[in-house]
XYZ file of C-alpha atoms in Angstrom:
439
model
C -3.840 75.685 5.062
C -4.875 74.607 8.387
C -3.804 71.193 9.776
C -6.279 69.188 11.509
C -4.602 67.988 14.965
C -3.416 64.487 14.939
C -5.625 62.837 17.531
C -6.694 59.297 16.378
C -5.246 56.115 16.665
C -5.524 52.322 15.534
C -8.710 51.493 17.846
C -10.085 54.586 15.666
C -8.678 53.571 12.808
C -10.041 50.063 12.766
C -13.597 50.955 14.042
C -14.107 53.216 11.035
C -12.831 50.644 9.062
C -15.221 48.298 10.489
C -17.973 50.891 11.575
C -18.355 52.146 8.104
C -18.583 48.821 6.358
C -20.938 46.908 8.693
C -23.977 48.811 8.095
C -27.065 48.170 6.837
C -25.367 45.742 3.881
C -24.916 43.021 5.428
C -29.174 43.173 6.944
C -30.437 44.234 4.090
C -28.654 43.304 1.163
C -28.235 39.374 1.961
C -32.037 38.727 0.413
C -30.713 39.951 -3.377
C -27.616 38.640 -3.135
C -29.007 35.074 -2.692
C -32.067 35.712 -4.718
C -29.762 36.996 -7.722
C -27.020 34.319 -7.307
C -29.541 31.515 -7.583
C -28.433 29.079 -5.126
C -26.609 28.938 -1.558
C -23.948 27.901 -2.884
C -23.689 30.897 -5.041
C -24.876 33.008 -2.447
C -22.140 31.812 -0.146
C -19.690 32.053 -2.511
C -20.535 35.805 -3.547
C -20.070 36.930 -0.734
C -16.360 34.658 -0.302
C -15.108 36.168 -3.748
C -16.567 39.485 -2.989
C -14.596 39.171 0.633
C -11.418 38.205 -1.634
C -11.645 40.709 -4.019
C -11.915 43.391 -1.020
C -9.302 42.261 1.026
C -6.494 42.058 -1.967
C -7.457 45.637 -2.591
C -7.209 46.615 0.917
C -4.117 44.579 1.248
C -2.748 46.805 -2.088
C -4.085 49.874 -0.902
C -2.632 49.737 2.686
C 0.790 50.048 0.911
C -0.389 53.133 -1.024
C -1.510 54.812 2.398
C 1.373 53.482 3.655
C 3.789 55.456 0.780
C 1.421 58.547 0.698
C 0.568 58.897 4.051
C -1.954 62.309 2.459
C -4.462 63.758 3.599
C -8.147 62.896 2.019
C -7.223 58.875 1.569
C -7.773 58.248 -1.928
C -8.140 61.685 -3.096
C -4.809 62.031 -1.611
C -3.357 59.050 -3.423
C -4.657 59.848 -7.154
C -3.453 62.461 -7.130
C -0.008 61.886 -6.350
C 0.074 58.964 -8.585
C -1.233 60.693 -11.450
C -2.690 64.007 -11.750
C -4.847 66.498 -10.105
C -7.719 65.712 -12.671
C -8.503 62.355 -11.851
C -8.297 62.969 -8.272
C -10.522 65.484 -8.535
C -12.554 63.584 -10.472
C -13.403 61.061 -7.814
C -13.700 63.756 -5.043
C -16.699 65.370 -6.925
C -17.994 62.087 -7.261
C -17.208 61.433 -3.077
C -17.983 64.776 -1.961
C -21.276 65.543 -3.444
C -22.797 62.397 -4.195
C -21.337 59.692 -2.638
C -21.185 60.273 0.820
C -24.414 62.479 1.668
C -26.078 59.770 -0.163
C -24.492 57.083 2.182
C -25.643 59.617 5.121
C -28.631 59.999 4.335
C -29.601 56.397 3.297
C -28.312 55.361 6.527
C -30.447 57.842 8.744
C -33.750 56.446 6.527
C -32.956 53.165 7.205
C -32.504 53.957 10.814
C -36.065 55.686 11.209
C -37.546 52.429 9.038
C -36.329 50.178 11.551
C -37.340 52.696 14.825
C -40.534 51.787 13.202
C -40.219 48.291 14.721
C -40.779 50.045 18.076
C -42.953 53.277 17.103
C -45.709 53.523 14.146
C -44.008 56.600 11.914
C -45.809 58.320 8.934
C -43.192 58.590 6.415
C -43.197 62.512 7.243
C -42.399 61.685 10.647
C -39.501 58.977 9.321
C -37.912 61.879 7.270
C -38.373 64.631 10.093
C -36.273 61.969 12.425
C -33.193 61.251 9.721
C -32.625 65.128 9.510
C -32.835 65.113 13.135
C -30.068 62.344 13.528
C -27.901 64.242 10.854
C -28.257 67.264 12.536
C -27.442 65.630 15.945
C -24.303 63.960 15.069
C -23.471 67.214 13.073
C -23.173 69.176 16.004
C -21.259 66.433 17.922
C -18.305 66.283 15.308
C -18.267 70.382 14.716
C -17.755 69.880 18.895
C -15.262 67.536 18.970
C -13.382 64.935 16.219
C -12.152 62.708 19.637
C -15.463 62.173 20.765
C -16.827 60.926 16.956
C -13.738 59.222 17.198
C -14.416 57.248 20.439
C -18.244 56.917 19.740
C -17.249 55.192 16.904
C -15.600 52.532 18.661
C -18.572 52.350 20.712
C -20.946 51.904 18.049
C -18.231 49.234 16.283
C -18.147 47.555 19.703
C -22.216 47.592 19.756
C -22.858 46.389 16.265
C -21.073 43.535 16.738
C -22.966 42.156 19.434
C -26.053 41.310 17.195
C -23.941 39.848 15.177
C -21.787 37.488 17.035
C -25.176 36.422 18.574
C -26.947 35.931 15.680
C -24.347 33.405 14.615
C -23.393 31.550 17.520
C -26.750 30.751 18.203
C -27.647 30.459 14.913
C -24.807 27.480 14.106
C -26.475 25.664 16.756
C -30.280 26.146 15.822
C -31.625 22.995 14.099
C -35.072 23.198 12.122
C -36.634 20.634 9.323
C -37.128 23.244 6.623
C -33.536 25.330 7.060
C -30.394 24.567 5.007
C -29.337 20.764 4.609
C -27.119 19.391 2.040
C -29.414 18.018 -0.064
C -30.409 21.774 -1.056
C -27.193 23.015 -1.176
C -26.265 22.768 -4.888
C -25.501 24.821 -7.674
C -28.655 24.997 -10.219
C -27.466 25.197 -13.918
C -28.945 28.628 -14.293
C -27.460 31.348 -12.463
C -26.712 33.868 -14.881
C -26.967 36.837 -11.646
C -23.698 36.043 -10.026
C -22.307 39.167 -11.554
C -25.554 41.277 -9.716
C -24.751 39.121 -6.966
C -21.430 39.785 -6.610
C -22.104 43.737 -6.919
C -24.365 43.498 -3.965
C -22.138 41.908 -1.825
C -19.255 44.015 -2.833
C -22.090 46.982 -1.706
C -22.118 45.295 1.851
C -18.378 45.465 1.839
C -17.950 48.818 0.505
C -16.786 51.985 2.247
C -13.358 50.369 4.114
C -11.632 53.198 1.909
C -13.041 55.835 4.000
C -10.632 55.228 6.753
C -7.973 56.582 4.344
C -9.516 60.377 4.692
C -8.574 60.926 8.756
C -4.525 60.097 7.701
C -3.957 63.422 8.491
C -5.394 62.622 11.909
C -3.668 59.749 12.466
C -0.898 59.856 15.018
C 1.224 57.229 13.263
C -0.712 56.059 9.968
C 2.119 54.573 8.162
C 1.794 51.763 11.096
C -1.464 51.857 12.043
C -3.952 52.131 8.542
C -2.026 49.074 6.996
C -2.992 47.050 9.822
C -6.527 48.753 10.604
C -7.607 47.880 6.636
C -6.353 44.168 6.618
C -7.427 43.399 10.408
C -10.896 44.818 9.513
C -11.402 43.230 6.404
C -10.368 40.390 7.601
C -12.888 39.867 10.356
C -15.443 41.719 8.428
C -14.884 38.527 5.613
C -15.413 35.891 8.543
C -18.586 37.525 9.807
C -20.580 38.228 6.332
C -20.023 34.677 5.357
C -20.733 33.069 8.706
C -24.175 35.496 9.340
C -25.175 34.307 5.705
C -24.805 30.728 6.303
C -26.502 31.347 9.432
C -29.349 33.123 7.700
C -30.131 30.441 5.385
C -29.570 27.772 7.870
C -32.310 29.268 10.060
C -34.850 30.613 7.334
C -34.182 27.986 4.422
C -33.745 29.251 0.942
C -37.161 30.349 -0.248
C -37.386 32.174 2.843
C -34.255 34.120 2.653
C -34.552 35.327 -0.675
C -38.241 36.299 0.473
C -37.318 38.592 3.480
C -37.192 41.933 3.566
C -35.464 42.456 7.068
C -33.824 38.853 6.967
C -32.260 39.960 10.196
C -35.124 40.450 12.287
C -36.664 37.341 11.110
C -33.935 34.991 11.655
C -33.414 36.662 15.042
C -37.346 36.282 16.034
C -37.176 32.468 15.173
C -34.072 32.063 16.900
C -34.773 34.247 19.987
C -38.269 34.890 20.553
C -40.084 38.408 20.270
C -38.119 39.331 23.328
C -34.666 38.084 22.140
C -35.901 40.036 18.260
C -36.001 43.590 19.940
C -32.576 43.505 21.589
C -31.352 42.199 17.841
C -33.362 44.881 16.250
C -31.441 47.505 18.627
C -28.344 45.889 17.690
C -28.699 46.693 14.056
C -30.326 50.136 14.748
C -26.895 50.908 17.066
C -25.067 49.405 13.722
C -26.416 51.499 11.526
C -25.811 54.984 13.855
C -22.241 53.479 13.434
C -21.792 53.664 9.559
C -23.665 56.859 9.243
C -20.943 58.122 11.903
C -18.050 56.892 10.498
C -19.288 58.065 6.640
C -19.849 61.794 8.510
C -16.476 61.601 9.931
C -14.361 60.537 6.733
C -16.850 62.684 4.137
C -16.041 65.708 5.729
C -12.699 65.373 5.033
C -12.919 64.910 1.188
C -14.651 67.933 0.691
C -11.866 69.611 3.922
C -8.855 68.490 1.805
C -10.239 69.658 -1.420
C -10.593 73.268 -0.140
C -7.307 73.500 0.825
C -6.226 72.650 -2.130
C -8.886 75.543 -3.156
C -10.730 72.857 -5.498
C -14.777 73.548 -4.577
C -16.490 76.349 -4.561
C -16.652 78.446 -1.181
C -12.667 76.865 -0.407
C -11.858 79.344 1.767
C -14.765 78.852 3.818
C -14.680 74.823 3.447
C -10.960 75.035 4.404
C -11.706 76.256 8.009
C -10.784 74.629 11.214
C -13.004 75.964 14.051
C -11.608 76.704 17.548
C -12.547 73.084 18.309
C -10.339 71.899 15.527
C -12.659 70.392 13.757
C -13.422 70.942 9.873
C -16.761 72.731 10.669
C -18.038 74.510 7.057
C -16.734 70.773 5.484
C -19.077 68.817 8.281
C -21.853 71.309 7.584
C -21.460 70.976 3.519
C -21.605 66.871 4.284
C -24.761 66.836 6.097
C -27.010 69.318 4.480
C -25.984 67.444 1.087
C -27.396 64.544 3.074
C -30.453 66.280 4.360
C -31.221 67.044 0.604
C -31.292 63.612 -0.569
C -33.445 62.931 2.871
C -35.917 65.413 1.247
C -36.048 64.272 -1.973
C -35.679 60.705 -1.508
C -33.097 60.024 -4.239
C -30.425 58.356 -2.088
C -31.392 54.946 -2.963
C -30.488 55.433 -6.861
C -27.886 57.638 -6.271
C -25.318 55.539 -3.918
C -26.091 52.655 -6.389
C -25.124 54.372 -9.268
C -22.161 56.140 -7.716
C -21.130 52.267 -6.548
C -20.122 52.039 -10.086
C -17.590 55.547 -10.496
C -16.048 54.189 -6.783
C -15.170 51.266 -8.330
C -13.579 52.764 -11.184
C -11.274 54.584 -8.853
C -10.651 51.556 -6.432
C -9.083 49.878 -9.288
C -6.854 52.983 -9.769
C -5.767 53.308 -6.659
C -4.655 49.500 -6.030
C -2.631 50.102 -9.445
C -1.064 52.808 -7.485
C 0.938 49.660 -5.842
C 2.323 49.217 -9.653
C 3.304 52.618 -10.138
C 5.506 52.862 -6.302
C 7.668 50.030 -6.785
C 8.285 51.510 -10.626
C 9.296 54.730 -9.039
C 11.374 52.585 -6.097
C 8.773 54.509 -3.393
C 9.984 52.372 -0.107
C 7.055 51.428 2.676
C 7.097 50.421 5.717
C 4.705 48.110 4.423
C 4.665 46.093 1.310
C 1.977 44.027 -0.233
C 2.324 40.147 0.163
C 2.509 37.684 -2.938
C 3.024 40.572 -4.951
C 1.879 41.052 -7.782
C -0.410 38.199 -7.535
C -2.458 40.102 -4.654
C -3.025 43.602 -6.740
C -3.918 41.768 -9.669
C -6.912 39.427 -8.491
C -7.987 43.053 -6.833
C -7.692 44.612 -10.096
C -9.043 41.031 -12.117
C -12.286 41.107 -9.769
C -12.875 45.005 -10.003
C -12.852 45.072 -13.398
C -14.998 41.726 -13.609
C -17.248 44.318 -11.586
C -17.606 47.258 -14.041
C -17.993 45.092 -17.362
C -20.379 43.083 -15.856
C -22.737 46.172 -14.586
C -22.173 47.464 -17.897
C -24.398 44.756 -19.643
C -26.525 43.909 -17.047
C -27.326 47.739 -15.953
C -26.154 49.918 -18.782
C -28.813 53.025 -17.613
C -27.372 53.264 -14.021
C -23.790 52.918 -14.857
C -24.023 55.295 -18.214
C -25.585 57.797 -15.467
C -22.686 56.889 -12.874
C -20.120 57.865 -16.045
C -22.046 61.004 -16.728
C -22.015 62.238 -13.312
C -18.612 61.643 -13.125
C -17.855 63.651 -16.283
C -19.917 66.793 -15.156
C -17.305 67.202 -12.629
C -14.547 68.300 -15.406
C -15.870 71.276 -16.606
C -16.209 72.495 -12.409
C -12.569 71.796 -12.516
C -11.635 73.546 -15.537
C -13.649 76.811 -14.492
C -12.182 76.725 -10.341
C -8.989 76.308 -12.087
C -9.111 78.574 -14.457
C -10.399 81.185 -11.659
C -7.393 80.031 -9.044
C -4.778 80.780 -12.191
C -6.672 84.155 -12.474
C -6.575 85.261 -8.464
C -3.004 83.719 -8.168
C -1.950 86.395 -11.495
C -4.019 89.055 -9.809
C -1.752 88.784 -6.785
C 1.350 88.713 -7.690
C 1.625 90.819 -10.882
């Protein structure tokens, strides 16, 4: 095995955390999560519980990293807390779904809204994702510090829009926006649960950070405080930008947007004003498609070493820039695929599902360290009551999307099956070579 150098620190750390989560969620999934919820009220508090929900698992899970300081985050962390099975489980699922769907949804989205400036057939749109993947590809096969320290950039950039959109916002007064009077709870809203899921969406991917521990020049100090710190001010933003959002548009309006971010930032800036915003979000999206390259690599890096994919001895190569080229390569031509095909849309919805499933294993993890007396430099506070509204709201989750969507997440199990039988033949073939060379 070949150890990555350990180059990256907690400004890294923390804008992946916050690079990978503020993407395009928060701009383009705001419209269903109102329209599902029913009422601002609901809407609002979606996103609040959803923000909960994330930040007691990130609060558990920073005293996992903390114990198993691993390589491949979560991958890592399964797997020393229960088997090699389940953690490969939810690498197949990460490795060659997950992640090149999240890549390549992220470089569509960011050729829809180039679109804004330049009139794109939708050839052209998929010619210039593949060309963004294949940029950035070549920048982290060059160098991980540089995709490190454009992804504080990019964190740094994306939150301009943002902070801008809701200072000026709070102040913007119009007859038709949100007042009081509309403000209520109708008697109704039977989409929280949908609701909830979508906003959960928009905070989803703070994991990732979790895959560059081996990276990390001190992660048993810095990932604790890069997961809460992000989450944190990730929380504060998604619900002040929503109130903002329906302040500015009104209700009916909101849930009738499609790029609710360009039209609240039109009204509230002028045309002008709109194309800096719509820069903004193009600059935020760049940033979660670079910090989803940077940690998806590593899932499929770690599981070649431990010679779990196909082509691991390739996969498991550091070039002379240490950097985990074959893994980077495997990541983005996955991506490129979905690009092609156009399936990344369905398929990081229905993967949303498995990911949860293995979220709510890892914050158990906390459960199973202080059973086996595993000291941390870091513990969970209010224990147990923290792990167990993560676990309570997770679960909440998966039985809802289990009667409201029983097709995706039946597909999301399946998928997540098909991986056993891989496992069972590389296995099977590693037990074989390993007898072959030393009988």
């Amino acid at each position: 095995m070949t150890n990555l150098k350990k180059q990256l620190g907690f400004k890294e750390a923390l804008s992946i955390t916050i690079g990978v989560v503020i993407g395009e969620g928060i701009f383009f999934k705001a419209s269903s999560v109102f329209n599902n919820a029913g009422s601002p009220t609901l809407g609002i508090a979606a996103w609040i519980i959803a923000g909960i929900i994330t930040i007691c698992c990130g609060l558990s899970i920073a005293e996992v990293s903390s114990s198993i300081p691993r390589d491949g985050g979560l991958y890592g962390y399964l797997k020393e807390l229960y088997n090699e099975t389940i953690a490969y489980l939810y690498g197949w699922v990460q490795n060659i779904i997950y992640y090149p769907a999240l890549i390549a949804s992220a470089s569509i989205i960011f050729s829809r809204q180039v679109t804004y400036f330049i009139d794109l057939s939708k050839t052209e749109q998929k010619m210039l994702s593949i060309s963004l993947i294949l940029f950035f590809s070549a920048i982290h096969i060059l160098s991980t510090k540089t995709a490190g320290k454009l992804q504080i950039i990019f964190t740094a950039g994306k939150l301009i829009p943002i902070f801008l959109i809701i200072i000026i916002g709070i102040f913007y007064n119009k007859k038709d926006g949100l007042t009081l009077s509309n403000y209520s709870v109708p008697s109704n809203s039977l989409g929280f649960g949908s609701a909830l899921l979508s906003c959960l969406w928009a905070y989803d991917g703070w994991i990732s950070v979790g895959n560059i521990t081996g990276e990390m020049k001190n992660p048993e100090k810095d990932l604790p405080k890069a997961i809460i710190l992000g989450l944190s001010l990730i929380m504060i933003l998604y619900v002040s930008i929503s109130f903002v959002f329906l302040k500015v548009l009104g209700f009916n309006n909101a849930i009738a947007s499609n790029r609710i971010a360009s039209d609240v930032s039109l009204i509230i800036f002028g045309k002008v004003g709109a194309t800096l915003i719509t820069i903004g979000i193009l600059v935020s999206v760049i940033g979660a498609f670079n910090g989803n390259l940077i940690s998806g690599s590593r899932i499929s890096y770690t599981m070649a070493n431990d010679k779990l994919l196909p082509f691991s001895k390739s996969l498991s190569k550091v070039s002379k820039f240490n950097t985990p080229i074959y893994s980077i390569i495997l990541t983005s031509s996955i991506g490129i695929i979905y690009v092609l095909t156009g399936t990344y849309e369905s398929i990081t919805n229905i993967c949303l599902f498995s990911a949860l499933f293995f979220f709510l294993l890892g914050v158990t993890g906390v459960f199973i360290l202080r059973k086996r007396d595993i000291t941390s430099s870091y513990k969970t506070p209010l224990y147990p009551i923290v792990p167990i509204i993560g676990i309570l709201g997770g679960s909440y989750v998966i039985i809802d999307t289990l009667f409201s969507d029983f097709k995706n997440a039946s597909i999301g199990i399946l998928i997540t099956l098909l991986g056993y039988p891989v496992y069972v033949f590389l296995k099977k073939n590693k037990r074989s070579a390993d007898y072959e060379r030393f009988k």
